[in-house]
XYZ file of C-alpha atoms in Angstrom:
557
model
C -0.061 0.053 -0.143
C 1.053 3.918 -0.890
C 1.705 5.081 2.311
C 3.497 8.893 1.228
C 4.109 10.658 -1.712
C 7.209 13.570 -1.541
C 7.713 15.824 -4.674
C 10.065 18.730 -4.887
C 10.444 21.338 -7.735
C 7.850 19.027 -9.902
C 6.220 20.961 -12.507
C 4.486 23.933 -10.809
C 4.791 22.063 -7.027
C 7.733 23.411 -5.049
C 7.242 21.195 -2.465
C 4.512 18.763 -1.356
C 3.853 15.615 0.911
C 0.744 13.869 1.080
C -0.085 10.574 3.194
C -2.377 7.810 2.231
C -4.808 5.541 3.965
C -6.108 2.313 2.698
C -9.861 2.535 1.004
C -10.573 5.046 -1.864
C -8.714 8.286 -2.012
C -10.194 10.963 -4.308
C -8.158 13.965 -5.922
C -9.801 16.834 -7.094
C -9.186 20.413 -8.265
C -9.908 22.909 -10.662
C -8.981 22.699 -14.441
C -5.167 23.158 -14.825
C -4.537 23.227 -11.095
C -2.295 19.931 -11.534
C -4.608 17.141 -10.378
C -2.822 14.566 -12.722
C 0.500 15.422 -11.208
C 0.308 13.011 -8.738
C -0.322 10.750 -11.386
C 2.469 11.606 -13.189
C 5.218 11.201 -10.022
C 3.960 8.242 -9.691
C 4.513 7.054 -13.310
C 8.345 8.363 -12.982
C 8.854 6.480 -9.983
C 7.399 3.307 -11.841
C 10.173 4.033 -14.485
C 8.424 5.690 -16.856
C 10.711 7.779 -19.280
C 11.956 11.332 -17.614
C 11.191 14.552 -19.189
C 13.188 17.561 -18.284
C 10.164 19.614 -19.114
C 8.847 18.020 -15.469
C 11.414 20.346 -13.635
C 9.683 23.476 -11.780
C 11.188 26.561 -13.851
C 14.318 28.101 -12.083
C 15.284 24.867 -10.286
C 17.800 22.474 -11.486
C 16.586 19.273 -10.561
C 13.129 17.647 -9.406
C 12.606 14.954 -6.734
C 10.295 12.210 -6.037
C 9.837 9.942 -3.708
C 7.246 7.305 -2.365
C 6.887 4.987 0.602
C 5.020 1.729 0.589
C 3.656 -0.918 3.055
C 4.775 -4.262 1.982
C 3.039 -6.411 4.609
C 0.297 -7.732 2.462
C 2.890 -7.503 -0.875
C 4.945 -10.753 -0.192
C 5.797 -11.090 -4.053
C 7.528 -7.582 -3.695
C 9.111 -8.669 -0.496
C 10.345 -11.402 -2.251
C 11.573 -9.304 -5.238
C 13.495 -7.216 -2.809
C 15.405 -10.029 -1.178
C 16.584 -11.324 -4.475
C 18.070 -8.050 -5.338
C 19.431 -7.342 -2.194
C 17.221 -4.251 -1.862
C 15.299 -5.158 1.427
C 14.630 -2.978 4.288
C 12.704 -4.229 7.159
C 9.128 -4.802 5.497
C 9.066 -1.108 3.759
C 9.783 0.093 0.536
C 11.260 3.704 -0.642
C 11.292 4.470 -4.198
C 13.129 7.845 -4.980
C 14.102 9.675 -8.278
C 15.558 12.543 -9.051
C 15.333 14.370 -12.480
C 17.886 16.867 -13.669
C 17.419 19.734 -15.875
C 19.949 18.543 -18.398
C 17.917 15.264 -19.080
C 19.320 12.889 -16.486
C 18.005 11.073 -13.594
C 18.627 8.872 -10.814
C 16.996 6.287 -8.812
C 17.244 4.562 -5.929
C 15.130 1.890 -4.068
C 15.359 1.649 -0.167
C 18.441 4.191 -0.220
C 20.445 1.862 -2.749
C 21.296 2.926 -6.438
C 18.778 1.458 -9.158
C 17.939 1.328 -12.824
C 14.491 2.148 -14.268
C 14.739 -1.401 -15.186
C 14.592 -2.449 -11.465
C 11.916 0.431 -10.543
C 9.571 -1.220 -13.228
C 10.076 -4.387 -12.062
C 9.314 -3.500 -8.842
C 6.375 -1.081 -9.135
C 4.935 -3.534 -11.299
C 4.083 -5.581 -7.967
C 3.221 -2.315 -6.222
C 1.209 -0.112 -8.092
C -1.171 -0.256 -11.268
C -1.982 3.147 -13.056
C -5.391 3.160 -15.206
C -5.267 6.204 -17.232
C -5.812 7.887 -20.370
C -2.950 6.273 -22.851
C -0.750 5.431 -19.862
C 1.248 1.903 -19.583
C -0.829 -0.631 -17.142
C -0.330 -4.087 -16.171
C -3.686 -4.799 -17.326
C -2.328 -4.547 -20.803
C -0.003 -7.445 -20.490
C -1.039 -10.737 -21.944
C 0.926 -12.664 -19.187
C -1.205 -10.152 -16.578
C -4.337 -10.798 -17.938
C -4.028 -14.885 -17.657
C -2.932 -14.298 -14.006
C -5.943 -12.315 -13.667
C -8.130 -14.908 -15.350
C -6.635 -17.608 -12.646
C -6.598 -15.335 -10.020
C -10.439 -14.655 -10.663
C -11.126 -18.697 -10.785
C -9.064 -19.276 -7.876
C -6.537 -21.484 -9.417
C -3.955 -21.071 -6.972
C -3.653 -24.871 -6.333
C -3.980 -26.105 -9.569
C -1.808 -23.670 -11.472
C 0.626 -24.836 -8.860
C 0.633 -28.325 -9.466
C 0.874 -27.649 -13.389
C 3.951 -25.631 -12.717
C 5.532 -28.413 -10.414
C 4.900 -31.078 -13.052
C 5.780 -29.086 -15.795
C 9.465 -28.102 -14.028
C 9.915 -32.247 -13.275
C 9.255 -33.061 -16.589
C 11.826 -30.561 -17.964
C 14.171 -31.950 -15.419
C 13.922 -35.322 -16.287
C 13.983 -34.438 -20.262
C 16.997 -32.691 -19.487
C 18.642 -36.027 -17.871
C 17.655 -38.120 -20.220
C 18.722 -35.921 -23.135
C 22.269 -36.008 -21.527
C 22.278 -39.515 -20.691
C 21.647 -40.576 -24.412
C 24.317 -38.640 -25.494
C 22.421 -36.218 -27.434
C 21.129 -36.734 -30.871
C 22.528 -40.328 -31.213
C 23.736 -42.226 -28.523
C 26.236 -44.959 -30.514
C 27.872 -41.874 -32.310
C 28.517 -40.573 -28.882
C 30.205 -43.415 -27.705
C 32.264 -44.049 -30.645
C 33.524 -40.159 -30.397
C 34.214 -41.046 -27.209
C 36.235 -44.126 -27.427
C 38.346 -42.369 -30.219
C 39.003 -39.527 -27.465
C 39.920 -41.397 -25.086
C 42.212 -43.574 -26.824
C 43.898 -40.394 -27.465
C 43.842 -38.912 -24.425
C 44.996 -42.482 -22.456
C 47.797 -42.254 -24.687
C 49.245 -39.109 -24.190
C 47.396 -37.053 -21.304
C 49.492 -37.189 -18.436
C 48.880 -35.867 -14.439
C 50.472 -32.510 -13.858
C 53.398 -33.966 -11.924
C 54.618 -36.445 -14.642
C 53.700 -33.469 -17.407
C 56.386 -31.153 -15.342
C 58.998 -33.858 -15.097
C 58.330 -34.914 -19.111
C 58.942 -31.107 -19.859
C 62.137 -31.182 -17.804
C 63.391 -34.436 -19.229
C 62.680 -32.649 -22.800
C 64.417 -29.491 -22.114
C 66.995 -31.057 -20.621
C 67.929 -33.652 -23.823
C 67.268 -30.581 -26.205
C 70.324 -28.964 -24.326
C 72.404 -31.957 -23.454
C 75.619 -31.106 -25.759
C 75.349 -27.313 -24.411
C 75.126 -29.071 -20.602
C 77.976 -31.271 -21.350
C 80.414 -28.742 -23.054
C 79.491 -26.354 -20.825
C 80.247 -28.266 -17.137
C 83.386 -29.601 -18.575
C 84.198 -26.087 -19.182
C 83.516 -24.984 -15.629
C 85.622 -28.240 -14.406
C 88.305 -26.558 -16.102
C 88.113 -23.281 -14.182
C 87.632 -24.630 -10.506
C 90.483 -27.783 -11.028
C 92.270 -27.119 -14.513
C 95.912 -26.888 -15.608
C 95.802 -23.459 -16.004
C 97.384 -21.003 -13.832
C 94.499 -19.184 -13.290
C 92.176 -22.300 -11.713
C 90.562 -21.533 -8.806
C 92.113 -24.673 -6.355
C 95.766 -23.442 -7.457
C 94.968 -19.434 -6.403
C 93.229 -21.074 -3.445
C 96.474 -23.170 -3.003
C 98.530 -19.864 -3.455
C 96.265 -17.870 -1.094
C 96.428 -20.835 1.766
C 99.717 -21.397 1.717
C 100.711 -17.233 2.129
C 97.900 -17.146 4.887
C 99.265 -20.126 6.787
C 102.801 -18.319 7.344
C 101.040 -15.306 8.095
C 99.087 -17.304 10.813
C 102.418 -18.634 11.916
C 102.837 -15.177 13.077
C 99.693 -14.300 14.596
C 97.301 -17.000 15.611
C 94.260 -14.311 15.120
C 94.597 -15.546 11.459
C 93.560 -18.950 12.124
C 89.808 -18.823 11.718
C 90.602 -17.180 8.112
C 92.882 -20.114 7.169
C 90.389 -22.553 8.473
C 87.773 -20.805 5.895
C 90.130 -21.516 2.946
C 90.388 -24.973 4.124
C 86.826 -25.347 4.013
C 86.286 -23.611 0.297
C 89.189 -25.785 -0.927
C 87.304 -28.818 -0.002
C 84.059 -27.539 -1.664
C 85.815 -26.301 -4.600
C 86.973 -29.757 -4.852
C 83.675 -31.269 -4.130
C 82.062 -29.452 -7.122
C 84.965 -29.900 -9.481
C 84.528 -33.650 -8.818
C 80.710 -33.934 -9.407
C 80.389 -31.575 -12.050
C 83.259 -33.591 -13.559
C 81.231 -36.645 -13.431
C 77.832 -35.037 -14.479
C 80.018 -33.912 -17.937
C 81.043 -37.395 -18.191
C 77.380 -38.761 -17.722
C 74.858 -36.032 -19.537
C 72.960 -38.465 -21.822
C 73.269 -37.798 -25.552
C 70.347 -39.673 -26.857
C 68.478 -38.440 -29.825
C 66.399 -41.246 -29.964
C 64.640 -40.424 -26.379
C 64.583 -36.778 -27.394
C 62.587 -37.330 -30.217
C 60.125 -39.268 -28.314
C 59.767 -36.787 -25.983
C 59.253 -34.098 -28.524
C 56.365 -36.116 -30.177
C 54.691 -36.685 -27.146
C 54.820 -33.088 -26.358
C 53.631 -32.191 -30.101
C 50.670 -34.385 -29.217
C 50.031 -32.706 -26.246
C 49.724 -29.275 -27.462
C 47.340 -30.663 -30.442
C 45.277 -32.208 -27.927
C 45.187 -29.045 -26.244
C 43.934 -27.298 -29.222
C 41.329 -29.804 -30.135
C 39.660 -29.342 -26.704
C 40.708 -26.176 -26.168
C 42.293 -26.546 -22.943
C 45.593 -26.101 -21.431
C 47.973 -29.222 -21.754
C 47.956 -29.525 -17.753
C 44.200 -29.777 -17.608
C 43.776 -32.440 -20.091
C 44.264 -35.307 -17.709
C 41.379 -33.891 -16.046
C 39.465 -33.612 -19.344
C 40.468 -37.608 -19.499
C 38.708 -38.747 -16.203
C 35.871 -36.585 -17.270
C 35.139 -38.213 -20.622
C 35.764 -41.828 -19.011
C 33.166 -41.131 -16.435
C 30.582 -40.005 -19.514
C 31.659 -43.278 -21.547
C 30.880 -45.322 -18.333
C 27.511 -43.799 -17.930
C 26.769 -44.211 -21.508
C 27.741 -47.778 -21.704
C 25.522 -48.776 -18.556
C 22.752 -46.313 -19.438
C 20.510 -48.718 -21.463
C 18.824 -49.290 -18.096
C 18.415 -46.029 -16.886
C 17.196 -44.792 -20.250
C 14.464 -47.013 -20.289
C 13.427 -46.201 -16.649
C 13.704 -42.329 -17.308
C 11.658 -42.664 -20.458
C 9.137 -44.427 -18.338
C 8.660 -41.901 -15.859
C 8.811 -38.966 -18.692
C 5.799 -40.712 -20.047
C 4.033 -40.812 -17.086
C 4.805 -37.411 -15.875
C 3.533 -36.424 -19.200
C 0.570 -38.390 -18.905
C -0.377 -36.463 -15.242
C 0.495 -33.043 -16.575
C -2.001 -33.473 -19.357
C -4.906 -34.533 -16.842
C -4.101 -31.582 -14.509
C -3.558 -29.137 -17.646
C -6.898 -30.192 -18.979
C -8.511 -29.409 -15.382
C -6.950 -26.160 -15.727
C -8.106 -25.500 -19.419
C -11.747 -26.493 -18.572
C -12.013 -24.012 -15.572
C -10.131 -21.256 -17.626
C -12.776 -21.712 -20.218
C -15.535 -21.422 -17.752
C -14.128 -18.561 -16.034
C -13.457 -17.042 -19.070
C -17.169 -17.375 -19.989
C -18.340 -15.904 -16.627
C -15.654 -12.692 -16.308
C -16.654 -11.783 -19.778
C -20.257 -11.782 -18.918
C -19.748 -9.931 -15.612
C -17.451 -7.662 -17.034
C -19.846 -6.632 -20.063
C -22.567 -6.235 -17.462
C -20.527 -3.514 -15.470
C -19.645 -1.894 -18.708
C -23.375 -0.951 -19.429
C -23.560 0.572 -15.925
C -20.654 2.679 -16.800
C -21.994 4.215 -19.608
C -20.787 1.818 -22.372
C -24.416 0.560 -23.207
C -23.879 -2.612 -25.942
C -20.010 -2.625 -25.207
C -18.876 -6.235 -24.146
C -15.812 -8.090 -23.099
C -14.312 -11.358 -24.374
C -11.853 -13.530 -22.637
C -9.981 -15.587 -25.495
C -7.838 -18.547 -24.582
C -5.633 -19.880 -27.576
C -3.677 -22.913 -27.213
C 0.015 -22.696 -26.921
C 2.427 -23.428 -29.620
C 4.241 -26.165 -28.081
C 3.266 -30.103 -26.944
C 5.914 -29.527 -24.413
C 4.218 -28.989 -20.483
C 4.293 -25.344 -19.896
C 4.409 -23.832 -16.639
C 1.398 -21.765 -17.551
C -0.718 -24.188 -18.691
C -1.842 -24.995 -22.334
C -3.333 -21.836 -23.230
C -2.499 -17.999 -23.387
C -5.161 -15.478 -22.609
C -6.525 -12.389 -24.735
C -8.765 -9.778 -23.327
C -11.009 -8.375 -26.151
C -13.233 -5.586 -25.952
C -15.974 -3.740 -27.943
C -16.580 -0.317 -26.140
C -19.462 0.248 -28.554
C -22.614 -1.940 -30.153
C -21.955 -3.401 -33.649
C -18.284 -3.081 -33.126
C -16.117 -6.346 -33.533
C -14.296 -7.127 -30.395
C -10.277 -5.940 -30.319
C -7.393 -6.633 -28.241
C -7.985 -4.425 -24.798
C -4.028 -3.292 -25.628
C -5.324 -1.622 -28.517
C -8.128 0.229 -27.459
C -7.376 3.656 -28.358
C -9.929 5.496 -26.586
C -8.231 6.578 -23.001
C -11.818 7.767 -21.195
C -12.938 4.210 -22.448
C -9.637 2.118 -21.444
C -9.701 3.495 -18.212
C -13.595 2.443 -17.354
C -13.205 -0.981 -18.970
C -10.146 -1.509 -16.791
C -12.220 -0.249 -13.567
C -14.775 -2.831 -14.843
C -12.170 -5.567 -14.989
C -10.787 -4.926 -11.230
C -14.090 -4.690 -9.906
C -15.525 -8.130 -11.358
C -12.485 -9.068 -10.188
C -12.718 -7.594 -6.875
C -8.849 -6.810 -7.143
C -8.156 -10.328 -6.864
C -4.380 -9.793 -8.739
C -1.708 -9.134 -6.202
C -1.320 -5.215 -7.112
C -1.267 -3.118 -3.592
C -2.527 0.080 -5.044
C -4.522 1.006 -7.974
C -4.665 4.646 -9.661
C -7.541 5.838 -12.066
C -6.837 8.955 -13.773
C -9.968 10.567 -15.012
C -11.560 7.266 -15.016
C -14.677 9.696 -15.104
C -13.788 11.623 -18.537
C -16.814 11.819 -20.741
C -19.719 10.424 -18.041
C -21.821 12.510 -15.928
C -25.185 11.751 -13.941
C -26.146 8.337 -12.592
C -23.387 6.683 -14.562
C -20.771 9.242 -12.616
C -22.652 7.757 -9.698
C -22.312 4.259 -10.106
C -18.768 4.673 -11.271
C -17.819 6.325 -7.848
C -20.101 3.578 -6.091
C -17.659 0.858 -7.988
C -14.550 2.704 -7.054
C -15.543 2.577 -3.353
C -16.476 -0.893 -3.605
C -12.849 -1.482 -4.922
C -11.395 0.570 -2.395
C -12.948 -2.193 0.264
C -10.540 -4.540 -0.840
C -7.538 -2.540 -2.054
C -6.167 1.020 -2.008
C -7.287 3.062 -4.943
C -6.770 6.582 -5.890
C -8.810 8.491 -8.224
C -8.341 11.896 -9.930
C -11.847 12.985 -10.701
C -13.485 15.988 -11.586
C -17.182 15.113 -10.889
C -18.805 15.583 -7.438
C -20.523 12.226 -7.361
C -17.389 10.528 -7.858
C -15.903 12.452 -5.088
C -18.594 12.064 -3.043
C -17.720 8.196 -2.815
C -14.380 8.819 -1.025
C -13.068 7.443 1.997
C -10.237 10.443 1.984
C -10.160 13.557 -0.312
C -7.249 15.471 -1.482
C -7.682 18.731 -3.145
C -5.353 20.109 -5.869
C -5.385 24.173 -6.023
C -3.021 26.579 -7.639
C -1.644 29.927 -6.446
C -0.181 32.669 -7.847
C 1.561 35.746 -6.535
C 1.874 37.571 -10.280
C 5.556 36.469 -10.724
C 5.585 32.964 -9.710
C 2.805 30.139 -9.515
C 2.607 27.330 -7.363
C 0.326 23.795 -6.651
C -0.731 23.080 -3.259
C -1.939 19.828 -2.225
C -4.224 19.618 1.032
C -6.583 16.638 2.991
C -9.539 17.961 3.295
C -12.232 17.653 6.406
C -15.681 17.135 6.449
C -15.934 20.878 6.343
C -13.529 21.001 3.459
C -15.095 17.957 1.488
C -18.524 19.603 1.683
C -17.023 23.160 -0.116
C -15.068 21.288 -2.502
C -18.117 19.470 -3.735
C -20.095 22.448 -3.533
C -17.572 24.241 -5.590
C -17.690 20.889 -8.161
C -21.550 21.086 -8.068
C -22.222 25.152 -8.124
C -19.003 26.356 -10.105
C -18.211 30.243 -9.458
C -21.289 30.893 -7.205
C -21.707 28.571 -4.224
C -25.165 28.900 -2.758
C -26.725 27.604 0.656
C -28.740 25.487 -1.406
C -25.747 24.152 -3.250
C -23.756 23.416 -0.079
C -26.687 21.541 1.340
C -26.783 19.488 -1.993
C -23.133 18.703 -1.257
C -23.529 17.616 2.146
C -26.567 15.511 1.197
C -24.361 13.852 -1.383
C -21.529 13.123 0.884
C -23.806 11.727 3.820
C -25.824 9.478 1.090
C -22.364 8.247 0.100
C -20.645 7.572 3.194
C -23.363 5.898 4.778
C -24.183 3.627 1.939
């Protein structure tokens, strides 16, 4: 339910905050006062395209905010949780329009885009007005409305559950069968497994293979280089390290005989000599043992070439090929032993499709009955609302596929004819805004707000009517308000008298600037406003008495 609306620097409104309660709230005011600004603000908060011309002259931005109570709107609460935008059961939508044309939006203080605004607002508010977008024009919403009208919650839930189970079994069957042809898949798996089993290696063995390949590829250089290092360490040349170290050791020994404080350094040279000798001996043996194995190198090179080819084919790094091998082995084993499982799954799928067909047939039969009943009720209400001879027909068309569908075996389209002799056309193609608003009202009254929308807005629903029809429209809106929150912008006293609450919009000017004021009326204020709507410029005592009589009759009905 909408609890408050705040607008600042929006059109001719400098700043206004309006509180809303349950039931029917009517909005009235003189022509041009800005009655529809509340609807425009709510439209923008539902994600409608922003227009910088809506910003008050002289201001650089306009700010809009609305608060909603979600106590009776579980779908909206669930959506907020999924989007991680929930906030203790309440909801605030905020949008700022900037003069340069940009806009920003927030949900519960967190940045949001207009798509998110629209998705959430579709569960919070429904706007019925001349040429305005509304959820009722959506075919999925029309089907949901028919199901709500017929009380299909349990039956529709069973259809959805059986459809989801069928699709899950079908996916498992398709995967287990290997796709289009099980034998072809098995043959391909055998071929791929043969190659991978021959060449793919676990990561540790692959590292060892690459190291061996690198060593054999550089065997000549390793042998030659290590022999050269041995010559530098312990060769016959004058500058070999062990010879130089020996001379240094002899000289330091003479000095240590003179000063025993040099003994530690002499010991270090002894250790260095031992380590040089071990290094020279080890490198000498390494140089002699280096394996110059051309055949071994060729085999390793071929192995790596096959690995890189497989890597390109499977689009995997070489180190991931062994995991691919394990996965294909498991798939091959599943397919090899899939005969019994496939037969069992096929039987389950067939039985589930039969169960779905029985449940979907029950749903189809109930929808057909409900569609006729809803069409008759709405057609009768259209006559009461000043569209004598108008009809509504609920058309059900089969889905284009035989596969189980979560919404059942048909789709819904509301067809209307507002005047006698005209063929029914889709509701979404009805051109007249006034007729569309009244048709929407008739549908909502017939279904008594059985959809999940929390608040309904009717903008100029009484356009082009008057007298007894206007009073009927007001009574229907009040009846609707007993089940849902309803906001109605009106210029007719017969409608305004039926409201549980009344807002008056007035325009004030000091010669330089114009401001719009929105105020909640008390009993006396409502009487005076109805008198103005009844009597025009001059309001007499009789006019006030008539207004009071209208109010008393409407409020006690």
